[in-house]
């Protein structure tokens, strides 16, 4: 038995395919299960019910959608370095819509008419949660991506996992059981149904009507994170929130604990600053009111002092007037008294006469030989009456 090296066997296969006339310039029909264009090179997969054919087309410019029925013309090539058989197409023509895509559209239209996609029926995703229930394959990279994002953003969150097939004949029943399980588990706040990208047939379990109705009646917020950003499933439309990727779903449901801590610190700083400003404003207002009260009190005191001074001035004026009037009257009385003062009469040359007993006498009771005293303004004379003559 001859033993071949890998190189030798690959060369034989390549020669067989390159020299097989039946594989040259042929046309193949099928359904697109994937399609992408990078730098004018289209990479796509053609399929029927049981088989797949990897294809490539250089200089591609036209976009096609997954589920399109197409006819491609080209040649079969074998690449030894990659050990890969590829159909090199030079022409792609749309020939109709694939059966799987047709089923998807029909179910989508049916459920949409029933209101399963209506926004009014969707449950808001809580801003802060403590636990997540993830329905996905326990061995897949999707679960690890969700865990990595969640632990990075908030390591305190609990993650519960329901190990479910996300592809194949058991996928629908497993995902339904996972959603129902977490819907009845009180420890879970939000449910995420997740799987990675794939072809339309890979994602068909998530285009199932029974799964859609179970998701619709779920009492907890349900997030669909199925496939890549460009992939859409019926579950995406029924779920309360559609995430473009499983990692994005983890981002959407978990709050960043560090960012939250920074926000709290910022809020605390703002509160303290506002409190200080308010206290400062209150103190300023109190100072203003105290100064205003002082000003008012001083003004009142000054007003009262002015009033008292005015009263005192009026009293002084009144008293002065009265004193002046009294002094004037006294002066008049004094002048009158002065005029009536006997001493003034004496100064005018008059005198008064007293008898020996000091009694004032007049001519009627003076007799000859009486001893009398005559008082003038300047002297007092002792005299003896020697004569009395009436005039």
Short mmCIF file of C-alpha atoms in Angstrom, two decimals:
data_model
loop_
_atom_site.label_atom_id
_atom_site.label_comp_id
_atom_site.label_asym_id
_atom_site.label_seq_id
_atom_site.Cartn_x
_atom_site.Cartn_y
_atom_site.Cartn_z
CA UNK A 1 0.00 0.00 0.00
CA UNK A 2 1.43 3.37 -1.07
CA UNK A 3 1.64 6.04 1.62
CA UNK A 4 0.96 9.59 0.41
CA UNK A 5 2.05 12.81 1.95
CA UNK A 6 -0.59 15.50 2.41
CA UNK A 7 1.01 17.52 -0.38
CA UNK A 8 0.91 14.54 -2.73
CA UNK A 9 -2.71 13.73 -2.03
CA UNK A 10 -3.79 17.37 -2.33
CA UNK A 11 -2.01 17.61 -5.67
CA UNK A 12 -3.81 14.52 -6.95
CA UNK A 13 -7.19 15.95 -5.86
CA UNK A 14 -6.40 19.32 -7.45
CA UNK A 15 -5.32 17.68 -10.72
CA UNK A 16 -8.47 15.57 -10.79
CA UNK A 17 -10.73 18.59 -10.28
CA UNK A 18 -8.80 20.91 -12.60
CA UNK A 19 -8.89 18.33 -15.40
CA UNK A 20 -12.53 17.38 -14.93
CA UNK A 21 -14.35 19.02 -17.81
CA UNK A 22 -17.75 18.55 -16.19
CA UNK A 23 -16.72 20.93 -13.37
CA UNK A 24 -15.79 23.77 -15.73
CA UNK A 25 -18.13 26.64 -16.67
CA UNK A 26 -21.18 25.25 -14.91
CA UNK A 27 -24.26 26.83 -13.32
CA UNK A 28 -25.50 25.84 -9.87
CA UNK A 29 -28.76 26.88 -8.22
CA UNK A 30 -29.43 27.07 -4.51
CA UNK A 31 -30.28 29.25 -1.53
CA UNK A 32 -27.88 31.75 0.02
CA UNK A 33 -27.30 30.96 3.68
CA UNK A 34 -24.59 33.61 4.08
CA UNK A 35 -23.28 36.50 2.03
CA UNK A 36 -20.69 39.24 2.57
CA UNK A 37 -18.51 41.49 0.43
CA UNK A 38 -15.03 42.61 1.48
CA UNK A 39 -12.98 44.76 -0.88
CA UNK A 40 -15.07 43.64 -3.89
CA UNK A 41 -14.65 39.97 -2.99
CA UNK A 42 -17.91 38.16 -2.19
CA UNK A 43 -17.84 35.24 0.21
CA UNK A 44 -21.04 33.23 0.37
CA UNK A 45 -22.51 29.80 1.00
CA UNK A 46 -24.99 28.09 -1.28
CA UNK A 47 -27.23 25.40 0.15
CA UNK A 48 -30.13 23.12 -0.47
CA UNK A 49 -31.98 21.02 2.08
CA UNK A 50 -28.97 18.85 3.05
CA UNK A 51 -25.78 20.26 1.48
CA UNK A 52 -23.56 23.31 1.52
CA UNK A 53 -21.19 24.76 -1.10
CA UNK A 54 -18.58 27.36 -0.22
CA UNK A 55 -18.29 30.03 -2.91
CA UNK A 56 -16.21 33.08 -3.76
CA UNK A 57 -16.56 35.78 -6.42
CA UNK A 58 -13.87 38.35 -7.29
CA UNK A 59 -14.94 41.80 -8.44
CA UNK A 60 -18.37 41.46 -6.85
CA UNK A 61 -20.44 44.66 -6.64
CA UNK A 62 -24.01 43.48 -6.03
CA UNK A 63 -25.28 42.71 -2.52
CA UNK A 64 -27.53 39.70 -1.99
CA UNK A 65 -29.49 38.71 1.09
CA UNK A 66 -29.54 35.50 3.06
CA UNK A 67 -32.44 33.40 1.87
CA UNK A 68 -32.25 34.52 -1.76
CA UNK A 69 -32.53 31.80 -4.37
CA UNK A 70 -29.73 32.33 -6.89
CA UNK A 71 -28.04 30.76 -9.88
CA UNK A 72 -24.24 31.03 -9.98
CA UNK A 73 -21.96 30.35 -12.87
CA UNK A 74 -18.27 29.45 -12.52
CA UNK A 75 -15.76 26.68 -11.91
CA UNK A 76 -14.94 24.31 -9.07
CA UNK A 77 -11.49 24.86 -7.60
CA UNK A 78 -9.46 23.05 -4.98
CA UNK A 79 -6.93 24.95 -2.89
CA UNK A 80 -4.29 22.57 -1.47
CA UNK A 81 -2.89 25.01 1.07
CA UNK A 82 -6.18 25.27 2.82
CA UNK A 83 -7.47 21.86 1.84
CA UNK A 84 -10.63 23.61 0.75
CA UNK A 85 -12.98 23.06 -2.16
CA UNK A 86 -14.48 26.31 -3.46
CA UNK A 87 -16.76 27.28 -6.28
CA UNK A 88 -15.27 30.30 -8.05
CA UNK A 89 -18.23 32.22 -9.46
CA UNK A 90 -18.07 34.85 -12.16
CA UNK A 91 -21.82 35.53 -12.26
CA UNK A 92 -24.68 35.52 -9.74
CA UNK A 93 -28.31 35.93 -10.70
CA UNK A 94 -31.35 36.13 -8.44
CA UNK A 95 -33.76 33.29 -9.20
CA UNK A 96 -36.26 33.48 -6.37
CA UNK A 97 -36.71 33.56 -2.60
CA UNK A 98 -35.60 30.63 -0.45
CA UNK A 99 -38.15 28.47 1.30
CA UNK A 100 -36.72 29.12 4.78
CA UNK A 101 -36.80 32.86 4.26
CA UNK A 102 -40.33 32.61 2.94
CA UNK A 103 -41.38 30.77 6.11
CA UNK A 104 -39.67 33.45 8.19
CA UNK A 105 -41.55 36.26 6.43
CA UNK A 106 -44.91 34.51 6.67
CA UNK A 107 -44.55 33.85 10.41
CA UNK A 108 -43.29 37.42 11.00
CA UNK A 109 -46.34 38.90 9.25
CA UNK A 110 -48.71 36.60 11.15
CA UNK A 111 -47.33 37.39 14.61
CA UNK A 112 -47.08 41.09 13.81
CA UNK A 113 -50.79 41.21 12.96
CA UNK A 114 -51.55 39.51 16.29
CA UNK A 115 -49.65 42.29 18.14
CA UNK A 116 -46.78 40.17 19.46
CA UNK A 117 -44.29 42.81 18.32
CA UNK A 118 -46.16 45.85 19.71
CA UNK A 119 -44.07 48.17 21.87
CA UNK A 120 -46.92 48.57 24.35
CA UNK A 121 -46.53 44.91 25.33
CA UNK A 122 -42.80 45.11 26.03
CA UNK A 123 -41.47 45.11 29.60
CA UNK A 124 -38.92 47.84 30.40
CA UNK A 125 -35.44 46.62 31.29
CA UNK A 126 -34.64 47.56 34.93
CA UNK A 127 -31.84 50.10 35.37
CA UNK A 128 -30.29 48.22 38.28
CA UNK A 129 -30.40 44.44 38.53
CA UNK A 130 -28.73 41.92 40.79
CA UNK A 131 -28.93 38.74 38.68
CA UNK A 132 -29.16 37.54 35.07
CA UNK A 133 -30.53 34.28 33.68
CA UNK A 134 -28.75 33.22 30.47
CA UNK A 135 -30.25 30.61 28.15
CA UNK A 136 -27.44 29.37 25.90
CA UNK A 137 -24.94 26.60 25.42
CA UNK A 138 -22.85 26.18 28.56
CA UNK A 139 -19.79 25.25 26.47
CA UNK A 140 -20.00 27.99 23.86
CA UNK A 141 -17.92 31.15 23.53
CA UNK A 142 -21.12 33.21 23.82
CA UNK A 143 -21.49 32.46 27.53
CA UNK A 144 -17.87 33.37 28.17
CA UNK A 145 -18.33 36.69 26.35
CA UNK A 146 -21.35 37.51 28.52
CA UNK A 147 -19.47 36.58 31.70
CA UNK A 148 -16.43 38.65 30.71
CA UNK A 149 -18.48 41.77 30.01
CA UNK A 150 -20.59 41.36 33.15
CA UNK A 151 -17.63 40.80 35.46
CA UNK A 152 -15.79 43.75 33.97
CA UNK A 153 -18.71 46.11 34.46
CA UNK A 154 -20.15 44.77 37.69
CA UNK A 155 -18.52 41.77 39.41
CA UNK A 156 -21.27 41.72 42.04
CA UNK A 157 -23.98 40.48 39.63
CA UNK A 158 -25.06 36.86 39.80
CA UNK A 159 -25.20 34.90 36.51
CA UNK A 160 -27.44 31.82 36.26
CA UNK A 161 -27.02 29.59 33.21
CA UNK A 162 -29.54 27.23 31.60
CA UNK A 163 -27.59 24.89 29.34
CA UNK A 164 -29.58 24.74 26.11
CA UNK A 165 -28.95 23.56 22.58
CA UNK A 166 -29.01 26.61 20.34
CA UNK A 167 -28.92 24.70 17.05
CA UNK A 168 -30.53 21.52 15.82
CA UNK A 169 -33.71 19.65 16.56
CA UNK A 170 -33.56 20.08 20.37
CA UNK A 171 -32.87 23.80 20.28
CA UNK A 172 -36.52 24.98 20.31
CA UNK A 173 -37.57 22.81 23.26
CA UNK A 174 -34.38 23.61 25.22
CA UNK A 175 -34.75 27.37 24.80
CA UNK A 176 -38.45 27.22 25.72
CA UNK A 177 -37.61 25.25 28.87
CA UNK A 178 -34.85 27.73 29.75
CA UNK A 179 -37.14 30.76 29.41
CA UNK A 180 -39.88 29.05 31.45
CA UNK A 181 -37.39 28.01 34.13
CA UNK A 182 -36.02 31.50 34.65
CA UNK A 183 -39.48 33.05 34.42
CA UNK A 184 -40.43 31.02 37.52
CA UNK A 185 -37.13 31.58 39.35
CA UNK A 186 -37.48 34.48 41.78
CA UNK A 187 -33.71 35.08 41.97
CA UNK A 188 -33.49 36.17 38.33
CA UNK A 189 -34.24 39.76 37.27
CA UNK A 190 -33.61 39.59 33.51
CA UNK A 191 -33.44 36.74 30.97
CA UNK A 192 -31.00 36.69 28.04
CA UNK A 193 -31.39 34.18 25.19
CA UNK A 194 -28.09 34.10 23.34
CA UNK A 195 -26.17 32.35 20.58
CA UNK A 196 -23.51 33.32 18.05
CA UNK A 197 -23.95 34.07 14.38
CA UNK A 198 -24.85 31.55 11.73
CA UNK A 199 -26.67 30.88 8.54
CA UNK A 200 -30.42 31.21 8.19
CA UNK A 201 -30.92 27.49 8.79
CA UNK A 202 -28.71 27.72 11.91
CA UNK A 203 -30.98 30.43 13.32
CA UNK A 204 -34.26 28.72 12.36
CA UNK A 205 -34.94 27.46 15.94
CA UNK A 206 -35.35 31.13 16.93
CA UNK A 207 -37.91 31.62 14.13
CA UNK A 208 -40.24 29.11 15.76
CA UNK A 209 -43.86 30.13 16.51
CA UNK A 210 -44.12 28.19 19.79
CA UNK A 211 -40.91 29.81 21.08
CA UNK A 212 -42.22 33.24 20.04
CA UNK A 213 -45.44 32.76 22.01
CA UNK A 214 -43.59 31.55 25.12
CA UNK A 215 -41.34 34.61 24.93
CA UNK A 216 -44.39 36.87 24.54
CA UNK A 217 -46.07 35.63 27.74
CA UNK A 218 -42.85 35.70 29.76
CA UNK A 219 -43.37 37.84 32.88
CA UNK A 220 -39.77 38.94 33.15
CA UNK A 221 -37.80 41.23 30.83
CA UNK A 222 -36.46 39.10 27.97
CA UNK A 223 -33.51 40.08 25.79
CA UNK A 224 -32.78 38.39 22.47
CA UNK A 225 -29.08 38.23 21.60
CA UNK A 226 -29.15 35.81 18.70
CA UNK A 227 -26.61 35.97 15.88
CA UNK A 228 -24.66 38.96 14.67
CA UNK A 229 -25.85 42.53 14.28
CA UNK A 230 -27.11 41.88 10.74
CA UNK A 231 -29.00 38.72 11.75
CA UNK A 232 -32.68 38.99 12.62
CA UNK A 233 -34.98 36.34 14.05
CA UNK A 234 -38.62 36.18 15.12
CA UNK A 235 -37.43 36.12 18.74
CA UNK A 236 -35.76 39.52 18.18
CA UNK A 237 -39.13 41.09 17.36
CA UNK A 238 -41.03 39.44 20.24
CA UNK A 239 -38.41 40.05 22.93
CA UNK A 240 -38.60 43.11 25.15
CA UNK A 241 -35.20 44.17 23.82
CA UNK A 242 -33.05 43.05 20.90
CA UNK A 243 -29.28 43.16 21.38
CA UNK A 244 -27.04 43.11 18.29
CA UNK A 245 -24.66 40.63 19.93
CA UNK A 246 -24.49 38.61 23.17
CA UNK A 247 -21.74 40.92 24.47
CA UNK A 248 -23.95 43.92 23.75
CA UNK A 249 -26.76 42.25 25.71
CA UNK A 250 -24.48 42.00 28.73
CA UNK A 251 -23.57 45.67 28.29
CA UNK A 252 -27.22 46.68 28.11
CA UNK A 253 -28.40 44.91 31.27
CA UNK A 254 -25.42 45.55 33.55
CA UNK A 255 -24.68 48.90 35.04
CA UNK A 256 -21.03 49.89 35.39
CA UNK A 257 -20.35 49.77 39.13
CA UNK A 258 -17.24 51.96 38.83
CA UNK A 259 -19.08 54.50 36.72
CA UNK A 260 -22.00 54.40 39.17
CA UNK A 261 -19.56 54.98 42.03
CA UNK A 262 -18.08 57.95 40.17
CA UNK A 263 -21.57 59.32 39.52
CA UNK A 264 -22.47 58.94 43.18
CA UNK A 265 -19.26 60.73 44.21
CA UNK A 266 -20.01 63.47 41.68
CA UNK A 267 -23.57 63.79 42.98
CA UNK A 268 -22.29 63.87 46.56
CA UNK A 269 -19.83 66.61 45.61
CA UNK A 270 -22.62 68.57 43.91
CA UNK A 271 -24.87 68.14 46.94
CA UNK A 272 -22.11 69.26 49.31
CA UNK A 273 -21.27 72.23 47.07
CA UNK A 274 -24.93 73.23 46.83
CA UNK A 275 -25.33 72.79 50.59
CA UNK A 276 -22.30 75.01 51.23
CA UNK A 277 -23.64 77.57 48.77
CA UNK A 278 -27.08 77.45 50.37
CA UNK A 279 -25.59 77.84 53.86
CA UNK A 280 -23.44 80.69 52.55
CA UNK A 281 -26.49 82.33 50.99
CA UNK A 282 -28.45 81.89 54.22
CA UNK A 283 -25.56 83.37 56.24
CA UNK A 284 -25.33 86.27 53.80
CA UNK A 285 -29.06 86.80 54.06
CA UNK A 286 -28.89 86.66 57.85
CA UNK A 287 -26.05 89.20 57.83
CA UNK A 288 -28.04 91.37 55.45
CA UNK A 289 -31.15 91.12 57.63
CA UNK A 290 -29.13 91.82 60.78
CA UNK A 291 -27.50 94.83 59.13
CA UNK A 292 -30.89 95.90 57.84
CA UNK A 293 -32.35 95.54 61.34
CA UNK A 294 -29.42 97.50 62.75
CA UNK A 295 -29.96 100.16 60.12
CA UNK A 296 -33.67 100.26 60.87
CA UNK A 297 -33.11 100.36 64.62
CA UNK A 298 -30.48 103.10 64.26
CA UNK A 299 -32.78 104.97 61.95
CA UNK A 300 -35.65 104.61 64.42
CA UNK A 301 -33.41 105.68 67.30
CA UNK A 302 -32.15 108.63 65.28
CA UNK A 303 -35.72 109.54 64.36
CA UNK A 304 -36.74 109.33 68.03
CA UNK A 305 -33.69 111.33 69.07
CA UNK A 306 -34.58 113.97 66.53
CA UNK A 307 -38.12 113.91 67.81
CA UNK A 308 -36.95 114.20 71.43
CA UNK A 309 -34.50 116.97 70.48
CA UNK A 310 -37.29 118.72 68.68
CA UNK A 311 -39.48 118.43 71.78
CA UNK A 312 -36.61 119.61 73.99
CA UNK A 313 -35.92 122.51 71.64
CA UNK A 314 -39.57 123.43 71.66
CA UNK A 315 -39.60 123.08 75.45
CA UNK A 316 -36.46 125.25 75.66
CA UNK A 317 -38.05 127.80 73.38
CA UNK A 318 -41.30 127.68 75.31
CA UNK A 319 -39.51 127.95 78.65
CA UNK A 320 -37.31 130.72 77.34
CA UNK A 321 -40.35 132.55 76.05
CA UNK A 322 -42.10 132.11 79.36
CA UNK A 323 -38.98 133.13 81.28
CA UNK A 324 -38.61 136.16 79.05
CA UNK A 325 -42.24 137.01 79.54
CA UNK A 326 -41.94 136.47 83.32
CA UNK A 327 -38.71 138.48 83.41
CA UNK A 328 -40.41 141.24 81.48
CA UNK A 329 -43.32 141.25 83.90
CA UNK A 330 -40.94 141.13 86.84
CA UNK A 331 -39.04 144.05 85.36
CA UNK A 332 -42.30 145.94 85.04
CA UNK A 333 -43.19 145.11 88.63
CA UNK A 334 -39.69 146.00 89.79
CA UNK A 335 -39.86 149.25 87.91
CA UNK A 336 -43.23 149.90 89.43
CA UNK A 337 -41.93 148.97 92.87
CA UNK A 338 -38.86 151.05 92.30
CA UNK A 339 -40.99 153.97 91.47
CA UNK A 340 -42.95 153.36 94.62
CA UNK A 341 -39.92 152.70 96.77
CA UNK A 342 -39.72 155.24 99.65
CA UNK A 343 -35.98 155.22 99.40
CA UNK A 344 -36.27 156.59 95.89
CA UNK A 345 -38.53 159.33 97.27
CA UNK A 346 -35.97 160.09 99.91
CA UNK A 347 -33.35 160.42 97.19
CA UNK A 348 -35.61 162.94 95.57
CA UNK A 349 -35.37 165.14 98.69
CA UNK A 350 -38.19 163.67 100.69
CA UNK A 351 -37.90 162.37 104.28
CA UNK A 352 -40.09 160.64 106.80
CA UNK A 353 -40.66 161.48 110.48
CA UNK A 354 -40.90 159.11 113.44
CA UNK A 355 -41.73 159.82 117.06
CA UNK A 356 -39.74 158.64 119.98
CA UNK A 357 -41.45 155.29 119.78
CA UNK A 358 -40.36 154.82 116.18
CA UNK A 359 -43.79 155.36 114.84
CA UNK A 360 -44.28 157.22 111.65
CA UNK A 361 -46.12 160.45 112.31
CA UNK A 362 -47.55 163.23 110.23
CA UNK A 363 -48.34 166.80 110.98
CA UNK A 364 -51.63 165.90 112.66
CA UNK A 365 -50.06 164.03 115.52
CA UNK A 366 -46.89 166.06 115.96
CA UNK A 367 -46.93 168.58 118.76
CA UNK A 368 -44.63 171.31 119.99
CA UNK A 369 -41.76 170.00 122.12
CA UNK A 370 -42.10 166.47 120.69
CA UNK A 371 -38.81 164.70 120.03
CA UNK A 372 -38.77 163.36 116.53
CA UNK A 373 -36.34 161.74 114.09
CA UNK A 374 -36.17 162.87 110.49
CA UNK A 375 -34.81 160.35 108.01
CA UNK A 376 -33.56 161.45 104.61
CA UNK A 377 -31.81 159.58 101.89
CA UNK A 378 -28.45 160.22 103.45
CA UNK A 379 -28.89 160.94 107.20
CA UNK A 380 -31.17 160.54 110.15
CA UNK A 381 -31.67 163.66 112.28
CA UNK A 382 -32.87 164.01 115.89
CA UNK A 383 -34.95 167.08 116.34
CA UNK A 384 -37.17 168.90 118.83
CA UNK A 385 -40.38 170.43 117.54
CA UNK A 386 -40.34 174.09 118.44
CA UNK A 387 -42.97 175.25 116.02
CA UNK A 388 -45.92 173.78 114.05
CA UNK A 389 -47.39 175.65 111.15
CA UNK A 390 -49.91 174.17 108.77
CA UNK A 391 -49.54 174.85 105.07
#
